[in-house]
Amino acid sequence: MDAYLKDPKAIYEASFAIVREQTMLDGLPEALGDVAVRVVHACGMPDIVTDIVASDDFTTSASAALLSGASLLCDCAMVASGITRRFLPADNEVIVTLNNHDVPALAAEMKTTRSAAAVDLWHDHMDGAVLVFGNAPTALFRCLELIAAGGPRPAAIIGCPVGFVGAAESKQALTRHEAAIPHFAIRGTRGGSAMASAVVNALAISCAGTAG
């Protein structure tokens, strides 16, 4: 077997150096540069930057929310697990309701997925929170329905559902939503929990620098 790099610090530094070397960041706003780098690092696809879309106020609003101690509401445990807690600037609470015991019955009553039904349990936490979707298009759709119906307004939405049924459409709905919530999305079918949590980690690291 050939020799390979074993030092964690060296691997970390080399990895991000390669990402920056291979990723074209020129077309992105400067504020999204570090976020894009983390997303590429999470998925191994430098071309993913061509699918990144974000509102002008996304980084400002999401960062301010994190610094103020806002909660992070995640559509699945995989997203929550990918958020590095030591990066969070205010010991922010990370909430996942998908496995709540009330969700299966609620989903049956609503005639929808458990992921979508779980979003209905976010109501008391959603105002001013950062919402993170890395798995279920139906969860993002349901969130947008609740906001359109006059529900609580989050500080920002990270939309990275993955898949071939509803994923692209849910993210398009987010970017075009009438409420104009500050948002970040990966257009098309690509996405996933690792990319969604990478966005949070990038923002949190940036916040730590600001706070310092």
PDB file of C-alpha atoms in Angstrom:
ATOM      1  CA  MET A   1       0.000   0.000   0.000  1.00  0.00           C
ATOM      2  CA  ASP A   2       1.279   3.458  -0.897  1.00  0.00           C
ATOM      3  CA  ALA A   3       2.067   5.955   1.817  1.00  0.00           C
ATOM      4  CA  TYR A   4      -0.771   8.286   2.689  1.00  0.00           C
ATOM      5  CA  LEU A   5      -1.231  11.416   4.752  1.00  0.00           C
ATOM      6  CA  LYS A   6      -2.110  10.661   8.383  1.00  0.00           C
ATOM      7  CA  ASP A   7      -1.671  13.906  10.279  1.00  0.00           C
ATOM      8  CA  PRO A   8      -5.164  15.365  10.981  1.00  0.00           C
ATOM      9  CA  LYS A   9      -4.051  18.990  10.848  1.00  0.00           C
ATOM     10  CA  ALA A  10      -2.150  18.455   7.607  1.00  0.00           C
ATOM     11  CA  ILE A  11      -5.112  16.636   6.043  1.00  0.00           C
ATOM     12  CA  TYR A  12      -7.465  19.437   7.064  1.00  0.00           C
ATOM     13  CA  GLU A  13      -5.224  22.170   5.689  1.00  0.00           C
ATOM     14  CA  ALA A  14      -4.439  20.325   2.461  1.00  0.00           C
ATOM     15  CA  SER A  15      -8.093  19.554   1.861  1.00  0.00           C
ATOM     16  CA  PHE A  16      -9.244  23.152   2.099  1.00  0.00           C
ATOM     17  CA  ALA A  17      -6.281  24.342   0.045  1.00  0.00           C
ATOM     18  CA  ILE A  18      -7.281  21.959  -2.748  1.00  0.00           C
ATOM     19  CA  VAL A  19     -10.905  23.056  -2.527  1.00  0.00           C
ATOM     20  CA  ARG A  20      -9.916  26.717  -2.919  1.00  0.00           C
ATOM     21  CA  GLU A  21      -7.598  25.858  -5.788  1.00  0.00           C
ATOM     22  CA  GLN A  22     -10.205  23.858  -7.716  1.00  0.00           C
ATOM     23  CA  THR A  23     -13.317  25.937  -7.011  1.00  0.00           C
ATOM     24  CA  MET A  24     -14.289  28.975  -9.060  1.00  0.00           C
ATOM     25  CA  LEU A  25     -15.580  31.461  -6.505  1.00  0.00           C
ATOM     26  CA  ASP A  26     -15.456  34.553  -8.717  1.00  0.00           C
ATOM     27  CA  GLY A  27     -19.162  34.447  -9.520  1.00  0.00           C
ATOM     28  CA  LEU A  28     -20.249  34.432  -5.882  1.00  0.00           C
ATOM     29  CA  PRO A  29     -20.651  37.396  -3.528  1.00  0.00           C
ATOM     30  CA  GLU A  30     -17.650  37.708  -1.217  1.00  0.00           C
ATOM     31  CA  ALA A  31     -19.824  36.972   1.831  1.00  0.00           C
ATOM     32  CA  LEU A  32     -20.632  33.517   0.436  1.00  0.00           C
ATOM     33  CA  GLY A  33     -17.050  32.505  -0.305  1.00  0.00           C
ATOM     34  CA  ASP A  34     -16.334  30.661   2.929  1.00  0.00           C
ATOM     35  CA  VAL A  35     -19.785  29.064   2.867  1.00  0.00           C
ATOM     36  CA  ALA A  36     -19.216  27.779  -0.673  1.00  0.00           C
ATOM     37  CA  VAL A  37     -15.814  26.368   0.270  1.00  0.00           C
ATOM     38  CA  ARG A  38     -17.338  24.408   3.158  1.00  0.00           C
ATOM     39  CA  VAL A  39     -20.122  23.103   0.914  1.00  0.00           C
ATOM     40  CA  VAL A  40     -17.610  21.918  -1.693  1.00  0.00           C
ATOM     41  CA  HIS A  41     -15.519  20.307   1.040  1.00  0.00           C
ATOM     42  CA  ALA A  42     -18.609  18.466   2.290  1.00  0.00           C
ATOM     43  CA  CYS A  43     -19.613  17.023  -1.087  1.00  0.00           C
ATOM     44  CA  GLY A  44     -16.359  16.827  -3.070  1.00  0.00           C
ATOM     45  CA  MET A  45     -17.876  18.607  -6.075  1.00  0.00           C
ATOM     46  CA  PRO A  46     -16.276  21.970  -6.951  1.00  0.00           C
ATOM     47  CA  ASP A  47     -18.918  22.574  -9.613  1.00  0.00           C
ATOM     48  CA  ILE A  48     -21.659  22.683  -6.957  1.00  0.00           C
ATOM     49  CA  VAL A  49     -21.010  26.434  -6.698  1.00  0.00           C
ATOM     50  CA  THR A  50     -22.897  26.888  -9.972  1.00  0.00           C
ATOM     51  CA  ASP A  51     -26.029  25.665  -8.178  1.00  0.00           C
ATOM     52  CA  ILE A  52     -25.676  27.929  -5.147  1.00  0.00           C
ATOM     53  CA  VAL A  53     -28.240  30.692  -4.849  1.00  0.00           C
ATOM     54  CA  ALA A  54     -28.731  32.983  -1.868  1.00  0.00           C
ATOM     55  CA  SER A  55     -30.528  36.196  -1.056  1.00  0.00           C
ATOM     56  CA  ASP A  56     -28.375  39.274  -0.533  1.00  0.00           C
ATOM     57  CA  ASP A  57     -29.299  39.388   3.150  1.00  0.00           C
ATOM     58  CA  PHE A  58     -28.719  35.709   3.918  1.00  0.00           C
ATOM     59  CA  THR A  59     -25.308  35.776   5.601  1.00  0.00           C
ATOM     60  CA  THR A  60     -26.092  38.948   7.536  1.00  0.00           C
ATOM     61  CA  SER A  61     -29.428  37.703   8.849  1.00  0.00           C
ATOM     62  CA  ALA A  62     -28.335  34.141   9.596  1.00  0.00           C
ATOM     63  CA  SER A  63     -25.132  35.257  11.316  1.00  0.00           C
ATOM     64  CA  ALA A  64     -26.933  37.829  13.457  1.00  0.00           C
ATOM     65  CA  ALA A  65     -29.433  35.175  14.506  1.00  0.00           C
ATOM     66  CA  LEU A  66     -26.700  32.739  15.519  1.00  0.00           C
ATOM     67  CA  LEU A  67     -24.850  35.412  17.476  1.00  0.00           C
ATOM     68  CA  SER A  68     -28.051  36.298  19.312  1.00  0.00           C
ATOM     69  CA  GLY A  69     -28.546  32.687  20.422  1.00  0.00           C
ATOM     70  CA  ALA A  70     -31.236  31.683  17.925  1.00  0.00           C
ATOM     71  CA  SER A  71     -32.189  28.034  17.684  1.00  0.00           C
ATOM     72  CA  LEU A  72     -31.375  25.823  14.711  1.00  0.00           C
ATOM     73  CA  LEU A  73     -34.346  23.755  13.510  1.00  0.00           C
ATOM     74  CA  CYS A  74     -33.270  20.758  11.410  1.00  0.00           C
ATOM     75  CA  ASP A  75     -35.414  18.525   9.238  1.00  0.00           C
ATOM     76  CA  CYS A  76     -33.532  15.357  10.204  1.00  0.00           C
ATOM     77  CA  ALA A  77     -31.020  13.985  12.687  1.00  0.00           C
ATOM     78  CA  MET A  78     -28.311  13.715  10.035  1.00  0.00           C
ATOM     79  CA  VAL A  79     -28.322  17.485   9.562  1.00  0.00           C
ATOM     80  CA  ALA A  80     -28.173  18.041  13.306  1.00  0.00           C
ATOM     81  CA  SER A  81     -25.328  15.533  13.674  1.00  0.00           C
ATOM     82  CA  GLY A  82     -23.297  17.376  11.033  1.00  0.00           C
ATOM     83  CA  ILE A  83     -23.421  20.671  12.938  1.00  0.00           C
ATOM     84  CA  THR A  84     -20.221  21.042  14.954  1.00  0.00           C
ATOM     85  CA  ARG A  85     -21.454  22.258  18.319  1.00  0.00           C
ATOM     86  CA  ARG A  86     -18.135  23.804  19.375  1.00  0.00           C
ATOM     87  CA  PHE A  87     -18.399  26.175  16.394  1.00  0.00           C
ATOM     88  CA  LEU A  88     -21.761  27.599  17.486  1.00  0.00           C
ATOM     89  CA  PRO A  89     -21.226  31.123  18.833  1.00  0.00           C
ATOM     90  CA  ALA A  90     -23.916  31.167  21.537  1.00  0.00           C
ATOM     91  CA  ASP A  91     -24.402  27.542  22.541  1.00  0.00           C
ATOM     92  CA  ASN A  92     -27.367  27.594  20.156  1.00  0.00           C
ATOM     93  CA  GLU A  93     -29.997  24.905  20.657  1.00  0.00           C
ATOM     94  CA  VAL A  94     -30.252  22.384  17.817  1.00  0.00           C
ATOM     95  CA  ILE A  95     -33.770  21.001  17.489  1.00  0.00           C
ATOM     96  CA  VAL A  96     -35.045  17.986  15.527  1.00  0.00           C
ATOM     97  CA  THR A  97     -38.704  16.970  15.857  1.00  0.00           C
ATOM     98  CA  LEU A  98     -38.844  14.190  13.267  1.00  0.00           C
ATOM     99  CA  ASN A  99     -38.698  11.413  15.859  1.00  0.00           C
ATOM    100  CA  ASN A 100     -41.217  13.001  18.222  1.00  0.00           C
ATOM    101  CA  HIS A 101     -43.769  10.366  19.262  1.00  0.00           C
ATOM    102  CA  ASP A 102     -46.668  12.522  17.989  1.00  0.00           C
ATOM    103  CA  VAL A 103     -45.324  12.738  14.431  1.00  0.00           C
ATOM    104  CA  PRO A 104     -46.598   9.448  12.922  1.00  0.00           C
ATOM    105  CA  ALA A 105     -50.191  10.115  13.970  1.00  0.00           C
ATOM    106  CA  LEU A 106     -49.953  13.730  12.852  1.00  0.00           C
ATOM    107  CA  ALA A 107     -48.620  12.659   9.450  1.00  0.00           C
ATOM    108  CA  ALA A 108     -51.491  10.190   9.041  1.00  0.00           C
ATOM    109  CA  GLU A 109     -54.005  12.878   9.982  1.00  0.00           C
ATOM    110  CA  MET A 110     -52.458  15.399   7.583  1.00  0.00           C
ATOM    111  CA  LYS A 111     -52.014  12.752   4.858  1.00  0.00           C
ATOM    112  CA  THR A 112     -48.403  13.757   4.343  1.00  0.00           C
ATOM    113  CA  THR A 113     -44.888  12.606   5.176  1.00  0.00           C
ATOM    114  CA  ARG A 114     -43.531  12.443   8.701  1.00  0.00           C
ATOM    115  CA  SER A 115     -40.909  15.006   7.683  1.00  0.00           C
ATOM    116  CA  ALA A 116     -43.610  17.499   6.743  1.00  0.00           C
ATOM    117  CA  ALA A 117     -45.700  16.778   9.833  1.00  0.00           C
ATOM    118  CA  ALA A 118     -42.662  17.283  12.052  1.00  0.00           C
ATOM    119  CA  VAL A 119     -42.389  20.879  10.836  1.00  0.00           C
ATOM    120  CA  ASP A 120     -45.768  21.625  12.420  1.00  0.00           C
ATOM    121  CA  LEU A 121     -44.083  21.018  15.784  1.00  0.00           C
ATOM    122  CA  TRP A 122     -41.649  23.865  15.114  1.00  0.00           C
ATOM    123  CA  HIS A 123     -44.245  26.590  15.698  1.00  0.00           C
ATOM    124  CA  ASP A 124     -43.079  27.653  19.165  1.00  0.00           C
ATOM    125  CA  HIS A 125     -39.415  27.776  18.101  1.00  0.00           C
ATOM    126  CA  MET A 126     -39.560  29.108  14.549  1.00  0.00           C
ATOM    127  CA  ASP A 127     -39.697  32.876  15.118  1.00  0.00           C
ATOM    128  CA  GLY A 128     -36.204  34.264  14.542  1.00  0.00           C
ATOM    129  CA  ALA A 129     -34.671  30.802  14.183  1.00  0.00           C
ATOM    130  CA  VAL A 130     -32.385  29.430  11.471  1.00  0.00           C
ATOM    131  CA  LEU A 131     -34.126  26.589   9.616  1.00  0.00           C
ATOM    132  CA  VAL A 132     -31.957  23.904   8.027  1.00  0.00           C
ATOM    133  CA  PHE A 133     -33.256  21.438   5.418  1.00  0.00           C
ATOM    134  CA  GLY A 134     -30.910  18.775   4.100  1.00  0.00           C
ATOM    135  CA  ASN A 135     -33.196  15.882   3.367  1.00  0.00           C
ATOM    136  CA  ALA A 136     -36.929  16.235   2.806  1.00  0.00           C
ATOM    137  CA  PRO A 137     -38.526  18.441   0.133  1.00  0.00           C
ATOM    138  CA  THR A 138     -41.923  17.956   1.782  1.00  0.00           C
ATOM    139  CA  ALA A 139     -40.573  19.493   4.989  1.00  0.00           C
ATOM    140  CA  LEU A 140     -39.411  22.611   3.141  1.00  0.00           C
ATOM    141  CA  PHE A 141     -42.710  22.863   1.275  1.00  0.00           C
ATOM    142  CA  ARG A 142     -44.639  22.590   4.557  1.00  0.00           C
ATOM    143  CA  CYS A 143     -42.490  25.254   6.179  1.00  0.00           C
ATOM    144  CA  LEU A 144     -43.208  27.642   3.328  1.00  0.00           C
ATOM    145  CA  GLU A 145     -46.928  26.892   3.613  1.00  0.00           C
ATOM    146  CA  LEU A 146     -46.914  27.740   7.312  1.00  0.00           C
ATOM    147  CA  ILE A 147     -45.089  31.030   6.718  1.00  0.00           C
ATOM    148  CA  ALA A 148     -47.467  31.968   3.888  1.00  0.00           C
ATOM    149  CA  ALA A 149     -50.408  31.290   6.214  1.00  0.00           C
ATOM    150  CA  GLY A 150     -49.079  33.838   8.703  1.00  0.00           C
ATOM    151  CA  GLY A 151     -46.884  31.550  10.775  1.00  0.00           C
ATOM    152  CA  PRO A 152     -43.743  32.660  12.619  1.00  0.00           C
ATOM    153  CA  ARG A 153     -41.001  34.216  10.513  1.00  0.00           C
ATOM    154  CA  PRO A 154     -37.550  32.624  10.763  1.00  0.00           C
ATOM    155  CA  ALA A 155     -34.349  34.647  10.494  1.00  0.00           C
ATOM    156  CA  ALA A 156     -33.078  32.505   7.623  1.00  0.00           C
ATOM    157  CA  ILE A 157     -33.717  29.264   5.753  1.00  0.00           C
ATOM    158  CA  ILE A 158     -31.024  26.927   4.446  1.00  0.00           C
ATOM    159  CA  GLY A 159     -32.631  24.823   1.715  1.00  0.00           C
ATOM    160  CA  CYS A 160     -30.635  21.787   0.598  1.00  0.00           C
ATOM    161  CA  PRO A 161     -33.154  18.946   0.161  1.00  0.00           C
ATOM    162  CA  VAL A 162     -31.804  16.230  -2.121  1.00  0.00           C
ATOM    163  CA  GLY A 163     -33.551  13.932  -4.566  1.00  0.00           C
ATOM    164  CA  PHE A 164     -35.554  13.605  -7.738  1.00  0.00           C
ATOM    165  CA  VAL A 165     -39.105  14.170  -6.463  1.00  0.00           C
ATOM    166  CA  GLY A 166     -39.811  17.664  -5.249  1.00  0.00           C
ATOM    167  CA  ALA A 167     -36.277  18.663  -4.292  1.00  0.00           C
ATOM    168  CA  ALA A 168     -35.647  21.114  -7.124  1.00  0.00           C
ATOM    169  CA  GLU A 169     -39.201  22.427  -6.891  1.00  0.00           C
ATOM    170  CA  SER A 170     -39.082  22.998  -3.132  1.00  0.00           C
ATOM    171  CA  LYS A 171     -35.883  25.020  -3.438  1.00  0.00           C
ATOM    172  CA  GLN A 172     -37.319  27.038  -6.290  1.00  0.00           C
ATOM    173  CA  ALA A 173     -40.363  27.739  -4.119  1.00  0.00           C
ATOM    174  CA  LEU A 174     -38.045  28.955  -1.368  1.00  0.00           C
ATOM    175  CA  THR A 175     -36.187  31.385  -3.609  1.00  0.00           C
ATOM    176  CA  ARG A 176     -39.460  32.751  -5.022  1.00  0.00           C
ATOM    177  CA  HIS A 177     -41.512  32.784  -1.817  1.00  0.00           C
ATOM    178  CA  GLU A 178     -43.629  35.860  -1.227  1.00  0.00           C
ATOM    179  CA  ALA A 179     -42.337  36.316   2.315  1.00  0.00           C
ATOM    180  CA  ALA A 180     -38.799  36.895   0.990  1.00  0.00           C
ATOM    181  CA  ILE A 181     -37.135  35.086   3.898  1.00  0.00           C
ATOM    182  CA  PRO A 182     -33.323  35.372   3.816  1.00  0.00           C
ATOM    183  CA  HIS A 183     -32.263  32.100   2.230  1.00  0.00           C
ATOM    184  CA  PHE A 184     -29.529  29.851   0.876  1.00  0.00           C
ATOM    185  CA  ALA A 185     -30.260  26.992  -1.520  1.00  0.00           C
ATOM    186  CA  ILE A 186     -28.631  24.419  -3.755  1.00  0.00           C
ATOM    187  CA  ARG A 187     -30.612  24.437  -6.984  1.00  0.00           C
ATOM    188  CA  GLY A 188     -31.677  21.246  -8.716  1.00  0.00           C
ATOM    189  CA  THR A 189     -31.594  17.672  -7.468  1.00  0.00           C
ATOM    190  CA  ARG A 190     -28.310  17.909  -5.568  1.00  0.00           C
ATOM    191  CA  GLY A 191     -28.141  18.667  -1.869  1.00  0.00           C
ATOM    192  CA  GLY A 192     -28.086  16.620   1.301  1.00  0.00           C
ATOM    193  CA  SER A 193     -27.478  16.741   5.018  1.00  0.00           C
ATOM    194  CA  ALA A 194     -23.703  17.188   4.787  1.00  0.00           C
ATOM    195  CA  MET A 195     -24.057  20.283   2.626  1.00  0.00           C
ATOM    196  CA  ALA A 196     -26.805  21.767   4.788  1.00  0.00           C
ATOM    197  CA  SER A 197     -24.792  21.375   7.983  1.00  0.00           C
ATOM    198  CA  ALA A 198     -21.676  22.671   6.207  1.00  0.00           C
ATOM    199  CA  VAL A 199     -23.484  25.966   5.598  1.00  0.00           C
ATOM    200  CA  VAL A 200     -24.234  26.252   9.314  1.00  0.00           C
ATOM    201  CA  ASN A 201     -20.656  25.416  10.263  1.00  0.00           C
ATOM    202  CA  ALA A 202     -19.269  28.035   7.885  1.00  0.00           C
ATOM    203  CA  LEU A 203     -21.548  30.711   9.313  1.00  0.00           C
ATOM    204  CA  ALA A 204     -20.749  29.684  12.877  1.00  0.00           C
ATOM    205  CA  ILE A 205     -16.988  29.850  12.289  1.00  0.00           C
ATOM    206  CA  SER A 206     -17.395  33.279  10.724  1.00  0.00           C
ATOM    207  CA  CYS A 207     -19.475  34.392  13.720  1.00  0.00           C
ATOM    208  CA  ALA A 208     -16.784  33.212  16.095  1.00  0.00           C
ATOM    209  CA  GLY A 209     -14.300  35.427  14.278  1.00  0.00           C
ATOM    210  CA  THR A 210     -16.687  38.373  14.482  1.00  0.00           C
ATOM    211  CA  ALA A 211     -17.315  37.824  18.187  1.00  0.00           C
ATOM    212  CA  GLY A 212     -13.580  37.583  18.842  1.00  0.00           C
TER     213      GLY A 212
END
